[in-house]
Tab-separated table of C-alpha atoms and ligand atoms in Angstrom:
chain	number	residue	atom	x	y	z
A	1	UNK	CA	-8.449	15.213	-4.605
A	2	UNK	CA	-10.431	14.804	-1.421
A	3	UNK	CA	-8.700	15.261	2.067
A	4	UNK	CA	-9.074	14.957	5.720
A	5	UNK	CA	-9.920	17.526	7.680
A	6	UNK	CA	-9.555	18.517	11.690
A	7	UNK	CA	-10.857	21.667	12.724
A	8	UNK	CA	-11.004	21.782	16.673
A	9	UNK	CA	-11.551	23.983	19.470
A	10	UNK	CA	-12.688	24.237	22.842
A	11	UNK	CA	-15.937	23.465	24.394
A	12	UNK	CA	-18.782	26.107	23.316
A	13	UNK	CA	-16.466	27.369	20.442
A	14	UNK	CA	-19.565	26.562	18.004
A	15	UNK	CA	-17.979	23.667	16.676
A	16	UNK	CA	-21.360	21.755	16.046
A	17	UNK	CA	-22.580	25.070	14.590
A	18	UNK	CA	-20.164	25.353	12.094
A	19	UNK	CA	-20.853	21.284	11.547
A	20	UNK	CA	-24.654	22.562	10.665
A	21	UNK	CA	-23.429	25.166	8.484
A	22	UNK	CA	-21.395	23.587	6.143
A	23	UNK	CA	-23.802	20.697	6.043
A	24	UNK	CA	-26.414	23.349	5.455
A	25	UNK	CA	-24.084	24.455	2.517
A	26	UNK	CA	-24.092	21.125	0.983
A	27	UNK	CA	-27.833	20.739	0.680
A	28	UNK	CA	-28.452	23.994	-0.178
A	29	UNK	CA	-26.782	22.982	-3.539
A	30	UNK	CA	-28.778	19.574	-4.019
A	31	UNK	CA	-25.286	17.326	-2.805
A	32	UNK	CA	-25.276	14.735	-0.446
A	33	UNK	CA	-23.567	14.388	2.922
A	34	UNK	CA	-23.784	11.906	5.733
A	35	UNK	CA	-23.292	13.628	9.226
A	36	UNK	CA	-21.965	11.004	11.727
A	37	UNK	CA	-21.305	11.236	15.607
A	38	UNK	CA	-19.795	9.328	18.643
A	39	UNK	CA	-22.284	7.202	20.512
A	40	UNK	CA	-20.345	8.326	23.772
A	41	UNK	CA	-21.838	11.648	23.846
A	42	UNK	CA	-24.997	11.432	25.652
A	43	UNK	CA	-25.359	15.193	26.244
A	44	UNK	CA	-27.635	15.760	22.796
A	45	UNK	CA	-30.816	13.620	21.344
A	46	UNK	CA	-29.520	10.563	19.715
A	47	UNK	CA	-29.468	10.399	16.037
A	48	UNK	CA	-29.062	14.143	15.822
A	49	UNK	CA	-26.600	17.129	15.552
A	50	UNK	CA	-27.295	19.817	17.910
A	51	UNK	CA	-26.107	23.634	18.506
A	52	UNK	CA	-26.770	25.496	21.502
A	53	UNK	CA	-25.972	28.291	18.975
A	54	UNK	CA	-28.404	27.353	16.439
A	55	UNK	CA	-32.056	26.013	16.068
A	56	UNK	CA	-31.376	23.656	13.138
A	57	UNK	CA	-30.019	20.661	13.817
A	58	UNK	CA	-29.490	17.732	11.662
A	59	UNK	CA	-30.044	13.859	11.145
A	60	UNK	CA	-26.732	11.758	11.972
A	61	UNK	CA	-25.471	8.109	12.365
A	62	UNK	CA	-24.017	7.480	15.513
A	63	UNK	CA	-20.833	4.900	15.769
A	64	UNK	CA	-19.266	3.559	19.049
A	65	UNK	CA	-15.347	2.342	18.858
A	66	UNK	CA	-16.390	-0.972	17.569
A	67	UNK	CA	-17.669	0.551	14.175
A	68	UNK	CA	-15.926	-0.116	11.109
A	69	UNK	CA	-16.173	3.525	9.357
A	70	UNK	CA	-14.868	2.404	6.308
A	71	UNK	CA	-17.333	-0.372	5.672
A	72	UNK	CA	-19.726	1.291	6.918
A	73	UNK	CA	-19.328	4.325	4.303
A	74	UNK	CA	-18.185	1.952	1.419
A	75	UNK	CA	-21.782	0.125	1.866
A	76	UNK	CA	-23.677	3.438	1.370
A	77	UNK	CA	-21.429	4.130	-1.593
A	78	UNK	CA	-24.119	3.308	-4.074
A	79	UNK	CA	-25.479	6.734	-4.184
A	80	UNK	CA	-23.178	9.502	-4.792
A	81	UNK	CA	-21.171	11.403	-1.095
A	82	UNK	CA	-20.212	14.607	-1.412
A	83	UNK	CA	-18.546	15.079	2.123
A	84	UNK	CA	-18.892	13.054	5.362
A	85	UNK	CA	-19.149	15.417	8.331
A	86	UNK	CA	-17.850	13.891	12.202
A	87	UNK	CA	-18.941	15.918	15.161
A	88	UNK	CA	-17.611	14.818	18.858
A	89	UNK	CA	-13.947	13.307	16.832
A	90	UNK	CA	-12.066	13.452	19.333
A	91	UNK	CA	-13.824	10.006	20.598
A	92	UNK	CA	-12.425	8.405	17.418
A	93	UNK	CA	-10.117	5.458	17.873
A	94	UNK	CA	-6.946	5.598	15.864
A	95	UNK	CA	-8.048	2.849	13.672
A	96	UNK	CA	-10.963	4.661	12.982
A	97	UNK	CA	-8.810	7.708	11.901
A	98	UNK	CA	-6.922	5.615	9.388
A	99	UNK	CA	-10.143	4.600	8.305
A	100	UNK	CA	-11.295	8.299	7.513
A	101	UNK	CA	-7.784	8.176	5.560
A	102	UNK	CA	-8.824	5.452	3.510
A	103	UNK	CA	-12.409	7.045	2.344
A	104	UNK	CA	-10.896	9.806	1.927
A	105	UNK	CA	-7.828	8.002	-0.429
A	106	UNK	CA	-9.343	5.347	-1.818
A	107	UNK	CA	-13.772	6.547	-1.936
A	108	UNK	CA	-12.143	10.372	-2.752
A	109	UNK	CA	-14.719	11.167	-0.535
A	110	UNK	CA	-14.005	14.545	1.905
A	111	UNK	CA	-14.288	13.667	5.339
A	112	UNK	CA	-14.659	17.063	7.960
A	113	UNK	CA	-14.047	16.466	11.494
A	114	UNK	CA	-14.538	18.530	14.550
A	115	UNK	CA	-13.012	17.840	17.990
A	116	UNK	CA	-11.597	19.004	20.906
A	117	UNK	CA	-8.174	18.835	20.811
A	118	UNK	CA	-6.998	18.547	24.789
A	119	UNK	CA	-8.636	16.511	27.293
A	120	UNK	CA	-8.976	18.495	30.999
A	121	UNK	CA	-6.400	15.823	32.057
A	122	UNK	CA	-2.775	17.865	31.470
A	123	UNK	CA	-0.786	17.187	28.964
A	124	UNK	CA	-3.216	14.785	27.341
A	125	UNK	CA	-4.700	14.597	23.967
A	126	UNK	CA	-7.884	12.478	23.407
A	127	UNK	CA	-6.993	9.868	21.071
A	128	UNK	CA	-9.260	10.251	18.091
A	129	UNK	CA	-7.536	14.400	18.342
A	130	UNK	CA	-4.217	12.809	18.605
A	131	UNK	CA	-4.481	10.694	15.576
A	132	UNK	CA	-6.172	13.314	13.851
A	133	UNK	CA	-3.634	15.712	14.076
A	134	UNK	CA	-1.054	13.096	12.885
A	135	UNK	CA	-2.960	12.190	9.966
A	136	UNK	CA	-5.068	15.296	8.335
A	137	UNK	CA	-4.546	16.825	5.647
A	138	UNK	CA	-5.536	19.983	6.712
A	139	UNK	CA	-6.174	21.217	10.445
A	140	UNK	CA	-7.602	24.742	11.490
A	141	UNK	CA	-8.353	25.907	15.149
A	142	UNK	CA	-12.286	26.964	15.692
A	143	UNK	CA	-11.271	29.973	18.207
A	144	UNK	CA	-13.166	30.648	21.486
A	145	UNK	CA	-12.198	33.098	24.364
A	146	UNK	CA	-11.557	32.060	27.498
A	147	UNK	CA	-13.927	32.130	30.783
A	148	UNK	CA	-11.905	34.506	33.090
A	149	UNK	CA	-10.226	37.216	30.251
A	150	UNK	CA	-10.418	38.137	26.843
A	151	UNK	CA	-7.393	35.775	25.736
A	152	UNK	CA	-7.583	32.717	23.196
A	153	UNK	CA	-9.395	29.951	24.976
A	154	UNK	CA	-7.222	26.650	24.269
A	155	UNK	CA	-8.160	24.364	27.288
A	156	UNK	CA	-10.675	22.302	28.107
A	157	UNK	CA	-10.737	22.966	32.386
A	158	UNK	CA	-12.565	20.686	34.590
A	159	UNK	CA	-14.130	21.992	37.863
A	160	UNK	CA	-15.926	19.087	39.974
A	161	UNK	CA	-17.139	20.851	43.367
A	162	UNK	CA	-15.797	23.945	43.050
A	163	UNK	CA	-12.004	22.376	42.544
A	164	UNK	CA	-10.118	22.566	39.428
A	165	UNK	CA	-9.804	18.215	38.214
A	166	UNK	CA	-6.004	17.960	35.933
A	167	UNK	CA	-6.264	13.821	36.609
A	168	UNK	CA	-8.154	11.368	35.504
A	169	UNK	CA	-10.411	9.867	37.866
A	170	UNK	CA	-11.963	7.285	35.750
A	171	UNK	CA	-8.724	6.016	34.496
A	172	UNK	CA	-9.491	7.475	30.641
A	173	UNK	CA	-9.765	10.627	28.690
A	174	UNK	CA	-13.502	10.389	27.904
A	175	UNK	CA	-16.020	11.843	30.596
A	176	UNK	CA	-19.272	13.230	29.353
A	177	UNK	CA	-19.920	16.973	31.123
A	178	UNK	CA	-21.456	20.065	30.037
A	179	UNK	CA	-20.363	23.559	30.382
A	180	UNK	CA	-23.514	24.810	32.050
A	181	UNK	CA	-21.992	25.323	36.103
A	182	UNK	CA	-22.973	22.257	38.065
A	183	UNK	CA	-21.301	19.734	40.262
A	184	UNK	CA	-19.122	18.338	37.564
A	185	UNK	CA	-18.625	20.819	34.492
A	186	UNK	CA	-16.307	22.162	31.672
A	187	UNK	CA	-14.740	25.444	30.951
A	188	UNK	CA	-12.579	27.042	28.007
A	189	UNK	CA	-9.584	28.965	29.138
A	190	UNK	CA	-6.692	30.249	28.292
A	191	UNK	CA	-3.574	28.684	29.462
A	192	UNK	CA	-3.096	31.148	32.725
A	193	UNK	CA	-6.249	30.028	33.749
A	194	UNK	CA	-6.448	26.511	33.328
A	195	UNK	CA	-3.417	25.881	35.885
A	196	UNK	CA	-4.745	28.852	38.017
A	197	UNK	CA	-8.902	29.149	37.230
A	198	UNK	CA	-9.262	31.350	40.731
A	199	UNK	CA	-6.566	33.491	41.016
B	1	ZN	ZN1	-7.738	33.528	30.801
């Protein structure tokens, strides 16, 4: 029986790497997967999966939070899916969730998806994480080390001009950064650090 998977983890914990992996995996052995990302991340080449950790990358569909992911999978369904791999998940809606649950119930098709699990805003999950964790069948934790010590990195800090951000200040969960230090950027901590980055 297929099922739905979460595995998250903090920014740079490989997550997309481990995406390329398994896909790599699956083609190694002659199946077929489709790889499929959010439209909202702008940080990588559209139409493609990309590592920082690795130099093979690999061909996707991108869907925004208008896209019907059950119809969209059911009208490829004339060939054969093995598994149906989501990098960025955590900008699924929670429709689109319940859609994964229904390829996965009713195509028995496995779906994989990788996420962050906490926004930088505190106490706040993104939604597509949120549903996730509600609805998957299975959920495993990609683990990263935080910035400032050798502990489990489990947040997602935001640091826009030197200052730790915990609110949102576009009114939403979603804001496109990446973890290389500039005006606006992400880092994994551990808890400690997130609520005190500079101590
Ligand atoms: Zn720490």
């Amino acid at each position: 029986m297929a099922k739905l998977y979460f595995k998250y983890g903090t920014m740079d914990a490989s997550k997309s790497a481990d995406l390329l992996m398994t896909a790599h995996k699956y083609e190694n052995q002659g199946k077929n997967i489709i790889c499929l990302r959010s439209s909202l991340d702008t940080r990588t080449k559209k139409d493609f999966i990309e590592s920082r950790a690795l130099t093979y990358k690999h061909s996707c569909f991108c869907f925004d939070k208008d896209t019907n992911l059950f119809d969209f999978i059911n009208n490829k369904n004339n060939k054969k899916i093995n598994c149906i791999l989501i990098d960025e998940a955590q900008f699924l809606t929670k429709e689109q969730v319940i859609q994964l649950t229904e390829i996965v119930d009713f195509l028995n098709i496995p779906v994989i998806c990788y996420g962050l699990k906490n926004s930088y805003i505190k106490g706040q999950l993104f939604e597509g994480s949120n549903a996730l964790l509600y609805f998957a069948d299975s959920i495993q934790e990609i683990k990263s080390v935080c910035h400032f010590c050798d502990n489990k990195a489990t947040m997602n800090l935001r640091i826009k001009n030197g200052s730790p951000i915990f609110d949102s200040d576009t009114g939403g969960t979603v804001v496109i950064g990446d973890t290389n230090e500039s005006e606006d950027y992400f880092i994994s901590t551990c808890r400690k650090h997130y609520f005190k980055p500079f101590d």
